[in-house]
Structure formats: C-alpha cells, structure tokens
mmCIF file of C-alpha atoms in Angstrom:
data_model
loop_
_atom_site.group_PDB
_atom_site.id
_atom_site.type_symbol
_atom_site.label_atom_id
_atom_site.label_comp_id
_atom_site.label_asym_id
_atom_site.label_seq_id
_atom_site.Cartn_x
_atom_site.Cartn_y
_atom_site.Cartn_z
ATOM 1 C CA MET A 1 100.997 111.755 96.574
ATOM 2 C CA LYS A 2 102.610 109.052 98.609
ATOM 3 C CA LEU A 3 103.917 109.615 102.195
ATOM 4 C CA ALA A 4 105.762 107.590 104.863
ATOM 5 C CA THR A 5 107.397 108.078 108.166
ATOM 6 C CA TYR A 6 111.026 107.192 108.741
ATOM 7 C CA GLN A 7 112.425 106.135 112.094
ATOM 8 C CA ASP A 8 114.616 108.807 113.756
ATOM 9 C CA GLY A 9 114.555 107.767 117.410
ATOM 10 C CA SER A 10 111.449 109.828 118.264
ATOM 11 C CA ARG A 11 107.937 108.719 118.733
ATOM 12 C CA ASP A 12 106.680 110.609 115.751
ATOM 13 C CA GLY A 13 109.438 109.853 113.241
ATOM 14 C CA HIS A 14 110.211 112.024 110.190
ATOM 15 C CA LEU A 15 107.833 112.597 107.346
ATOM 16 C CA VAL A 16 109.132 111.707 103.817
ATOM 17 C CA VAL A 17 107.535 111.931 100.383
ATOM 18 C CA VAL A 18 107.790 108.770 98.379
ATOM 19 C CA SER A 19 107.786 108.342 94.568
ATOM 20 C CA ARG A 20 104.910 106.778 92.847
ATOM 21 C CA ASP A 21 106.866 103.604 92.018
ATOM 22 C CA LEU A 22 108.217 103.471 95.693
ATOM 23 C CA SER A 23 111.793 103.585 94.498
ATOM 24 C CA THR A 24 112.924 106.991 95.951
ATOM 25 C CA ALA A 25 112.033 109.257 98.781
ATOM 26 C CA HIS A 26 112.766 112.781 100.080
ATOM 27 C CA PHE A 27 112.754 114.372 103.466
ATOM 28 C CA VAL A 28 110.427 117.282 103.799
ATOM 29 C CA SER A 29 111.915 119.095 106.838
ATOM 30 C CA GLY A 30 111.280 122.582 105.350
ATOM 31 C CA ILE A 31 107.562 121.876 104.991
ATOM 32 C CA ALA A 32 106.443 119.450 107.656
ATOM 33 C CA SER A 33 108.600 117.238 109.832
ATOM 34 C CA ARG A 34 105.745 114.966 111.060
ATOM 35 C CA MET A 35 102.656 113.347 109.608
ATOM 36 C CA SER A 36 100.488 114.850 112.347
ATOM 37 C CA GLN A 37 101.780 118.288 111.498
ATOM 38 C CA LEU A 38 100.829 117.833 107.866
ATOM 39 C CA LEU A 39 97.316 116.648 108.784
ATOM 40 C CA ASP A 40 96.759 119.499 111.177
ATOM 41 C CA ASP A 41 97.433 122.097 108.497
ATOM 42 C CA TRP A 42 96.665 120.067 105.326
ATOM 43 C CA SER A 43 95.332 122.983 103.125
ATOM 44 C CA PHE A 44 98.396 125.069 103.626
ATOM 45 C CA LEU A 45 101.123 122.424 103.606
ATOM 46 C CA SER A 46 99.970 119.778 101.084
ATOM 47 C CA PRO A 47 100.389 121.938 97.904
ATOM 48 C CA ALA A 48 104.158 122.338 98.638
ATOM 49 C CA LEU A 49 104.395 118.565 99.198
ATOM 50 C CA GLU A 50 102.575 117.928 95.896
ATOM 51 C CA ASP A 51 105.175 120.043 94.145
ATOM 52 C CA LEU A 52 108.001 118.087 95.684
ATOM 53 C CA TYR A 53 106.180 114.851 94.818
ATOM 54 C CA VAL A 54 105.986 115.815 91.092
ATOM 55 C CA THR A 55 109.642 116.740 91.089
ATOM 56 C CA LEU A 56 110.628 113.464 92.771
ATOM 57 C CA ASN A 57 108.637 111.466 90.124
ATOM 58 C CA GLN A 58 110.386 113.376 87.424
ATOM 59 C CA GLY A 59 113.776 112.346 88.863
ATOM 60 C CA LYS A 60 114.687 115.959 89.501
ATOM 61 C CA ALA A 61 114.732 116.057 93.332
ATOM 62 C CA ARG A 62 118.290 117.055 94.348
ATOM 63 C CA HIS A 63 118.322 115.200 97.705
ATOM 64 C CA ALA A 64 116.406 112.139 96.835
ATOM 65 C CA PHE A 65 117.564 108.806 98.215
ATOM 66 C CA PRO A 66 116.502 105.086 97.804
ATOM 67 C CA PHE A 67 113.288 104.346 99.663
ATOM 68 C CA GLU A 68 113.789 101.668 102.377
ATOM 69 C CA PRO A 69 110.448 100.216 103.857
ATOM 70 C CA ALA A 70 112.531 98.604 106.614
ATOM 71 C CA GLN A 71 113.267 102.146 107.927
ATOM 72 C CA CYS A 72 109.611 102.975 108.190
ATOM 73 C CA MET A 73 107.439 103.287 111.302
ATOM 74 C CA ALA A 74 103.674 103.136 110.997
ATOM 75 C CA PRO A 75 103.116 106.026 108.576
ATOM 76 C CA LEU A 76 100.776 107.702 111.067
ATOM 77 C CA PRO A 77 102.640 106.788 114.280
ATOM 78 C CA ARG A 78 100.144 108.503 116.676
ATOM 79 C CA ALA A 79 96.666 108.864 115.330
ATOM 80 C CA SER A 80 94.271 111.083 117.341
ATOM 81 C CA ARG A 81 92.008 108.127 117.625
ATOM 82 C CA VAL A 82 91.928 104.614 116.168
ATOM 83 C CA ALA A 83 88.664 102.870 115.258
ATOM 84 C CA TRP A 84 88.230 99.373 113.906
ATOM 85 C CA ALA A 85 85.225 98.477 111.824
ATOM 86 C CA SER A 86 84.128 95.108 110.455
ATOM 87 C CA PRO A 87 81.850 95.988 107.507
ATOM 88 C CA TRP A 88 82.039 92.735 105.560
ATOM 89 C CA ARG A 89 78.814 90.926 106.755
ATOM 90 C CA HIS A 90 80.016 87.676 105.248
ATOM 91 C CA HIS A 91 82.942 87.503 107.633
ATOM 92 C CA HIS A 92 80.542 87.548 110.591
ATOM 93 C CA GLN A 93 78.456 84.823 109.027
ATOM 94 C CA LEU A 94 81.483 82.644 108.389
ATOM 95 C CA LEU A 95 82.867 83.207 111.910
ATOM 96 C CA ALA A 96 79.546 82.364 113.540
ATOM 97 C CA GLU A 97 79.189 79.201 111.402
ATOM 98 C CA SER A 98 82.653 78.033 112.294
ATOM 99 C CA GLU A 99 82.039 78.561 116.026
ATOM 100 C CA GLY A 100 78.613 76.828 115.946
ATOM 101 C CA ARG A 101 76.780 80.143 116.728
ATOM 102 C CA VAL A 102 73.665 81.589 115.173
ATOM 103 C CA LEU A 103 73.601 85.294 114.543
ATOM 104 C CA GLU A 104 70.874 87.047 116.323
ATOM 105 C CA ASP A 105 68.159 88.915 114.254
ATOM 106 C CA GLY A 106 69.446 92.367 113.568
ATOM 107 C CA ALA A 107 73.004 91.575 114.492
ATOM 108 C CA LEU A 108 74.174 92.898 111.116
ATOM 109 C CA ALA A 109 71.679 95.730 110.738
ATOM 110 C CA GLN A 110 74.213 98.389 111.731
ATOM 111 C CA PRO A 111 77.908 98.824 111.494
ATOM 112 C CA TRP A 112 80.229 97.135 114.105
ATOM 113 C CA ILE A 113 82.762 99.698 115.156
ATOM 114 C CA GLY A 114 85.072 99.559 118.219
ATOM 115 C CA SER A 115 88.033 101.548 119.401
ATOM 116 C CA LEU A 116 91.676 100.526 119.620
ATOM 117 C CA PRO A 117 94.656 102.083 121.463
ATOM 118 C CA ALA A 118 96.906 104.012 119.110
ATOM 119 C CA ASP A 119 99.999 102.437 120.533
ATOM 120 C CA LEU A 120 99.164 99.195 118.826
ATOM 121 C CA LEU A 121 100.303 100.601 115.505
ATOM 122 C CA THR A 122 103.699 99.207 114.186
ATOM 123 C CA GLY A 123 105.677 99.613 111.028
ATOM 124 C CA PRO A 124 105.707 97.325 107.990
ATOM 125 C CA ARG A 125 108.721 95.243 109.042
ATOM 126 C CA ALA A 126 108.240 95.158 112.868
ATOM 127 C CA ASP A 127 107.750 91.659 114.368
ATOM 128 C CA LEU A 128 104.551 91.142 116.230
ATOM 129 C CA GLN A 129 105.399 89.864 119.724
ATOM 130 C CA VAL A 130 102.605 87.833 121.283
ATOM 131 C CA SER A 131 102.157 87.671 125.042
ATOM 132 C CA ALA A 132 102.123 84.403 127.027
ATOM 133 C CA PRO A 133 98.296 84.525 127.755
ATOM 134 C CA ALA A 134 97.571 85.066 124.001
ATOM 135 C CA LEU A 135 99.851 82.216 123.031
ATOM 136 C CA GLN A 136 98.231 79.948 125.584
ATOM 137 C CA ALA A 137 94.755 80.877 124.276
ATOM 138 C CA GLY A 138 95.765 80.254 120.760
ATOM 139 C CA GLU A 139 93.759 80.647 117.425
ATOM 140 C CA LEU A 140 96.042 83.448 116.357
ATOM 141 C CA ASP A 141 95.040 85.262 113.178
ATOM 142 C CA ALA A 142 95.897 88.245 110.989
ATOM 143 C CA GLU A 143 93.316 90.239 109.077
ATOM 144 C CA ALA A 144 93.727 92.148 105.788
ATOM 145 C CA GLN A 145 92.433 95.676 106.467
ATOM 146 C CA LEU A 146 92.024 98.999 104.754
ATOM 147 C CA ALA A 147 93.128 102.074 106.584
ATOM 148 C CA VAL A 148 91.549 105.502 106.143
ATOM 149 C CA VAL A 149 93.000 108.688 107.573
ATOM 150 C CA GLY A 150 90.586 111.675 107.881
ATOM 151 C CA ALA A 151 90.476 115.372 108.500
ATOM 152 C CA GLU A 152 88.305 116.764 111.385
ATOM 153 C CA LEU A 153 84.759 115.574 111.024
ATOM 154 C CA PRO A 154 82.009 117.623 112.573
ATOM 155 C CA LEU A 155 79.387 116.029 114.844
ATOM 156 C CA GLY A 156 76.510 114.709 112.767
ATOM 157 C CA ALA A 157 78.312 114.866 109.381
ATOM 158 C CA PRO A 158 76.676 112.812 106.633
ATOM 159 C CA PRO A 159 78.579 110.235 104.540
ATOM 160 C CA ALA A 160 79.171 112.629 101.640
ATOM 161 C CA ALA A 161 80.798 115.128 103.944
ATOM 162 C CA ALA A 162 82.903 112.325 105.496
ATOM 163 C CA LEU A 163 84.261 111.265 102.181
ATOM 164 C CA GLU A 164 85.255 114.803 101.344
ATOM 165 C CA ARG A 165 87.392 114.801 104.476
ATOM 166 C CA VAL A 166 89.355 111.626 103.681
ATOM 167 C CA ARG A 167 92.955 112.610 103.294
ATOM 168 C CA LEU A 168 94.923 109.357 102.968
ATOM 169 C CA PHE A 169 94.535 105.605 102.438
ATOM 170 C CA GLY A 170 96.676 102.715 103.579
ATOM 171 C CA LEU A 171 96.822 98.984 104.320
ATOM 172 C CA ALA A 172 97.021 97.213 107.646
ATOM 173 C CA LEU A 173 97.335 93.834 109.248
ATOM 174 C CA GLY A 174 95.165 93.364 112.363
ATOM 175 C CA TRP A 175 96.486 90.718 114.643
ATOM 176 C CA THR A 176 93.973 88.953 116.861
ATOM 177 C CA SER A 177 93.366 85.866 119.019
ATOM 178 C CA ARG A 178 90.075 84.376 117.998
ATOM 179 C CA ALA A 179 89.927 82.398 121.260
ATOM 180 C CA LEU A 180 90.347 85.525 123.414
ATOM 181 C CA ALA A 181 87.756 87.331 121.197
ATOM 182 C CA ARG A 182 85.315 84.506 121.720
ATOM 183 C CA ALA A 183 85.844 84.735 125.481
ATOM 184 C CA GLU A 184 85.388 88.507 125.489
ATOM 185 C CA ARG A 185 82.177 88.116 123.469
ATOM 186 C CA ALA A 186 80.842 85.577 125.832
ATOM 187 C CA ALA A 187 81.502 87.897 128.795
ATOM 188 C CA GLY A 188 79.762 90.797 126.993
ATOM 189 C CA GLN A 189 83.051 92.674 126.690
ATOM 190 C CA PRO A 190 84.433 94.586 123.630
ATOM 191 C CA PRO A 191 87.238 92.946 121.773
ATOM 192 C CA LEU A 192 90.235 94.710 123.375
ATOM 193 C CA GLY A 193 92.617 92.211 124.895
ATOM 194 C CA SER A 194 92.126 89.927 121.926
ATOM 195 C CA ARG A 195 93.450 92.660 119.645
ATOM 196 C CA LEU A 196 97.237 92.065 119.745
ATOM 197 C CA GLY A 197 98.579 94.621 117.298
ATOM 198 C CA VAL A 198 98.269 96.401 114.031
ATOM 199 C CA GLY A 199 100.959 96.503 111.447
ATOM 200 C CA MET A 200 100.731 99.146 108.679
ATOM 201 C CA ALA A 201 102.011 99.073 105.191
ATOM 202 C CA PRO A 202 104.856 101.709 104.836
ATOM 203 C CA VAL A 203 103.038 104.257 102.591
ATOM 204 C CA LEU A 204 99.797 106.266 102.864
ATOM 205 C CA VAL A 205 98.427 107.654 99.572
ATOM 206 C CA THR A 206 96.148 110.481 98.653
ATOM 207 C CA PRO A 207 92.768 109.631 97.030
ATOM 208 C CA ASP A 208 93.824 111.163 93.635
ATOM 209 C CA GLU A 209 96.518 108.504 93.320
ATOM 210 C CA LEU A 210 94.003 105.706 93.321
ATOM 211 C CA GLY A 211 92.062 106.806 90.172
ATOM 212 C CA GLU A 212 88.979 104.645 89.426
ATOM 213 C CA ALA A 213 89.826 102.296 92.266
ATOM 214 C CA TRP A 214 88.352 104.897 94.716
ATOM 215 C CA ARG A 215 84.720 105.564 93.839
ATOM 216 C CA GLY A 216 81.456 105.754 95.767
ATOM 217 C CA GLY A 217 83.047 105.232 99.069
ATOM 218 C CA ARG A 218 84.601 102.031 98.068
ATOM 219 C CA LEU A 219 88.279 101.356 97.495
ATOM 220 C CA SER A 220 88.560 98.511 94.981
ATOM 221 C CA LEU A 221 91.993 96.949 94.921
ATOM 222 C CA PRO A 222 93.145 93.320 94.868
ATOM 223 C CA LEU A 223 94.624 92.555 98.286
ATOM 224 C CA SER A 224 97.039 89.674 98.250
ATOM 225 C CA LEU A 225 97.526 87.948 101.564
ATOM 226 C CA HIS A 226 100.166 85.293 102.061
ATOM 227 C CA VAL A 227 101.101 83.124 105.118
ATOM 228 C CA ASN A 228 104.624 81.560 104.910
ATOM 229 C CA GLY A 229 104.565 82.098 101.039
ATOM 230 C CA ARG A 230 101.199 80.473 100.671
ATOM 231 C CA ARG A 231 98.445 82.678 99.349
ATOM 232 C CA LEU A 232 95.165 82.684 101.273
ATOM 233 C CA GLY A 233 93.468 84.770 98.697
ATOM 234 C CA GLN A 234 93.452 87.804 96.360
ATOM 235 C CA CYS A 235 90.366 89.672 97.559
ATOM 236 C CA ASP A 236 88.699 92.750 95.952
ATOM 237 C CA SER A 237 88.609 95.236 98.751
ATOM 238 C CA GLY A 238 85.648 97.074 97.336
ATOM 239 C CA LYS A 239 83.260 94.035 96.979
ATOM 240 C CA ASP A 240 80.597 92.749 99.357
ATOM 241 C CA LEU A 241 80.958 95.741 101.699
ATOM 242 C CA GLY A 242 77.937 96.030 103.982
ATOM 243 C CA TRP A 243 78.643 99.709 104.580
ATOM 244 C CA THR A 244 80.773 102.214 102.531
ATOM 245 C CA LEU A 245 83.751 103.858 104.116
ATOM 246 C CA GLY A 246 81.843 107.178 104.171
ATOM 247 C CA GLN A 247 79.037 105.480 106.001
ATOM 248 C CA LEU A 248 81.394 104.011 108.544
ATOM 249 C CA LEU A 249 83.046 107.402 109.269
ATOM 250 C CA ALA A 250 79.548 109.198 109.401
ATOM 251 C CA TRP A 251 78.382 106.515 111.856
ATOM 252 C CA GLN A 252 81.138 107.402 114.241
ATOM 253 C CA ALA A 253 80.227 111.102 113.871
ATOM 254 C CA ARG A 254 76.659 110.506 114.927
ATOM 255 C CA THR A 255 77.556 111.109 118.558
ATOM 256 C CA GLN A 256 81.160 112.321 118.534
ATOM 257 C CA ARG A 257 83.232 114.844 116.626
ATOM 258 C CA LEU A 258 86.298 113.183 115.073
ATOM 259 C CA GLY A 259 89.465 115.179 115.424
ATOM 260 C CA GLY A 260 91.952 115.553 112.596
ATOM 261 C CA GLY A 261 94.324 112.659 111.983
ATOM 262 C CA HIS A 262 91.775 110.006 113.047
ATOM 263 C CA LEU A 263 92.352 106.565 111.649
ATOM 264 C CA LEU A 264 89.754 104.013 110.638
ATOM 265 C CA LEU A 265 90.738 100.340 110.054
ATOM 266 C CA ALA A 266 88.213 98.274 108.097
ATOM 267 C CA GLY A 267 88.532 94.554 107.916
ATOM 268 C CA PRO A 268 88.948 91.712 107.480
ATOM 269 C CA VAL A 269 88.157 91.847 103.805
ATOM 270 C CA SER A 270 85.803 88.928 103.243
ATOM 271 C CA PRO A 271 84.648 87.892 99.763
ATOM 272 C CA ALA A 272 81.145 86.370 99.743
ATOM 273 C CA GLU A 273 81.906 84.321 96.616
ATOM 274 C CA PRO A 274 83.525 80.920 96.853
ATOM 275 C CA GLY A 275 86.929 80.564 95.258
ATOM 276 C CA LYS A 276 87.968 84.182 95.850
ATOM 277 C CA GLY A 277 90.068 83.335 98.845
ATOM 278 C CA ALA A 278 90.134 84.925 102.238
ATOM 279 C CA GLY A 279 91.267 87.946 104.155
ATOM 280 C CA CYS A 280 92.216 86.110 107.275
ATOM 281 C CA VAL A 281 92.836 82.561 108.519
ATOM 282 C CA ALA A 282 89.487 82.240 110.195
ATOM 283 C CA ASP A 283 87.632 82.798 106.870
ATOM 284 C CA ALA A 284 89.963 80.398 105.077
ATOM 285 C CA ARG A 285 89.240 77.746 107.594
ATOM 286 C CA ALA A 286 85.504 78.417 107.338
ATOM 287 C CA TRP A 287 85.560 78.165 103.582
ATOM 288 C CA ALA A 288 87.479 74.872 103.783
ATOM 289 C CA ALA A 289 84.859 73.403 106.176
ATOM 290 C CA ARG A 290 82.037 74.503 103.858
ATOM 291 C CA ALA A 291 83.772 72.657 100.984
ATOM 292 C CA GLY A 292 84.054 69.495 103.145
ATOM 293 C CA ARG A 293 87.790 69.872 103.620
ATOM 294 C CA ASP A 294 89.756 69.800 106.896
ATOM 295 C CA PRO A 295 90.025 73.380 108.312
ATOM 296 C CA ASP A 296 93.488 72.514 109.542
ATOM 297 C CA THR A 297 94.648 72.725 105.964
ATOM 298 C CA HIS A 298 94.818 76.443 106.979
ATOM 299 C CA PRO A 299 96.337 76.293 110.510
ATOM 300 C CA TRP A 300 96.208 79.067 112.963
ATOM 301 C CA LEU A 301 99.272 81.167 113.148
ATOM 302 C CA GLU A 302 102.263 80.307 115.381
ATOM 303 C CA PRO A 303 105.574 81.996 116.455
ATOM 304 C CA GLY A 304 107.840 81.995 113.365
ATOM 305 C CA ASP A 305 104.988 82.425 110.826
ATOM 306 C CA GLU A 306 105.499 85.278 108.324
ATOM 307 C CA VAL A 307 102.466 87.153 106.937
ATOM 308 C CA LEU A 308 102.649 89.296 103.740
ATOM 309 C CA LEU A 309 100.011 91.736 102.603
ATOM 310 C CA GLU A 310 100.072 93.877 99.526
ATOM 311 C CA ALA A 311 97.855 95.644 97.020
ATOM 312 C CA LEU A 312 98.746 96.053 93.379
ATOM 313 C CA GLY A 313 97.330 98.797 91.216
ATOM 314 C CA ALA A 314 96.111 98.526 87.609
ATOM 315 C CA ASP A 315 99.703 99.161 86.445
ATOM 316 C CA GLY A 316 100.867 96.063 88.495
ATOM 317 C CA GLN A 317 102.892 98.212 90.934
ATOM 318 C CA SER A 318 102.540 98.009 94.683
ATOM 319 C CA VAL A 319 100.280 100.844 95.836
ATOM 320 C CA PHE A 320 101.125 101.010 99.538
ATOM 321 C CA GLY A 321 104.281 98.882 99.626
ATOM 322 C CA ALA A 322 104.539 95.405 101.049
ATOM 323 C CA LEU A 323 103.573 94.819 104.621
ATOM 324 C CA ARG A 324 105.628 91.856 105.956
ATOM 325 C CA GLN A 325 105.504 90.777 109.631
ATOM 326 C CA THR A 326 106.695 87.791 111.577
ATOM 327 C CA LEU A 327 104.919 86.471 114.622
ATOM 328 C CA THR A 328 107.176 86.048 117.636
ATOM 329 C CA GLY A 329 106.568 84.458 120.947
ATOM 330 C CA TRP A 330 106.886 85.902 124.423
ATOM 331 C CA ASP A 331 110.497 86.428 125.507
ATOM 332 C CA GLU A 332 110.711 86.516 129.303
#
C-alpha cells in the first residue's frame, strides 16, 4: 500500500491512497482523514485501505484522480517524535578525514542518534529556505536518508520486536550546514541549529510493497541523488550499514517508550566502496580528495541549487516518488 498527504489548508492535510505506479490517487475520508489517525488505529483501519488500494490498482476506483506530488505535504506532517540516526560508519570516517580529525577510540561503537523538531518536515516540492546565519556559515549540504515510521514500541523492546512494528517506509533529504555542525561539535553541543530542514518524498509505503528489498532489517534500494542534474551517486541503501534499522529503533527503546507514529531518519547513505558515488556533498568531496582530485569539483550547495532524490524498484518504477527541492536564500 502507498499513502500520501495532500495539502488542504490544515496542519495535518488529508490522507490519500496512491496507486502502485504513482499515477492515480483516492481520498479516504470515510476511513481515515489523516495519517496520524491511521497510525493510531492501524489494525482496524488498514484492511479497508488495503481493499481500496487493490481497487485503485485495478483501475476500478470510482473517484480516482491523477496523483500530483506538487500537492503533497510531508506524508507524515506531524510525527509523534523525529529521530535522526547516522548508521553508516564510513560517512563518519570520511567526514573526519576531510576535516582533519581523528576519530576517538570507540566513537563508532554504538549508534549515533539525535532528535529533531517535527516542524522541520516539508513536502517533496517545498523550497528549503536557509537563514542568514546558515548562509554566512556556509558548507551547505543535503543528505540522502531513509525514513521509517513505527507503531508504539514498548520500553526495552528488542530489534526483532521493533521490526514487527514498522508500519511504513519513505525517503528524505536532510539539509544541513557542515560548518555549523562542526562548531556545535566543538562546543560539545548536539547538532540542532545545523539541521536546516527535512524534505520528504511524497509517498510512504508498507513493507509488503518492497518485496525482497526489505530483509533482515535492511532496506536495499538504489538511491539516486542529483544536484543540478549532476548525479552524485546511486547508492545501495542496504549496504555498509553499521546497525540495522531494527537495532536503531531498539536502541531508542532502551530508555524510552516510543509512541505510535514516531519517525526515524537514517542517513546519509554512505557506500564504503570507491566508485559507488555518495549520499551527500560532503562524502563526494571526501572521495574526490582521496582520489587526488579537487574537492571543489563537488561544490557546497548555494541558493538556486536543485537537489533530486529518488529510489527505483526492481521494475524500474519510482518507489516513493521523486523528492525535488530547491535551496533558497533568506528573504528579509
């Protein structure tokens, strides 16, 4: 099943079911009007949505209409909590190398997870406006991230139980200032002000839609990241993970119960093998330096730059829809 949230002037938008090929959609007002409502009562409401999804894919839904990603908000506009994890160890190694740092012993021995404000989430076509301080700091970047939406997870739940409570998957772009992040790290602060926004692909999908791509707590899809039409890489999102998605969810549940509708963002995707591209500008620059090339062949992002992120399934079709955002400067 594929789901999206259409803009309707409210903060929560309106839930729609989207066909597998992303060509048509259908409002589901008689079942659940909001994504949060569906997640709160998943066992009761999802079977009726599945029936509608089947009918929509068969071309028999009476009130279907063409699906328009530009009309979409973030598919989960207000998550109960948003966590950001960086489980690709190779990204940390590349970043430290490019900044002239040495990772401390044990720095990568446990998952790195932080929290983000839910109001950072935006839709797939929303421009990302950058504040004057972030523009002045510079080194602006966008990270290819996986998104995982889960049901309520009890305190102390193990990874296997966490995986059973995964409801939906998506794709996200995490916008950041590397310069501000470096300053926060030097001050012993968490990366909060350096996190500028999170754009989400238009559609969330249920695990059954992913087939063999979802196995063992790893979602293996080729993520294609482009900046101004130039591809940074086509990274396998399931390779080189230091921790599975189940382990990341369970790590959070060690000390806190996770409420239903919580969102985990995992990225940037970071291949450890040369020639596989990069899931962010910082990694692309680090790879260039390793190869003896000028890192500025991959410049930091500036206002006017467009970033495109998409994942294609085995059938060649877009799984979550294209996420296309443009960086804009501060308009005083």
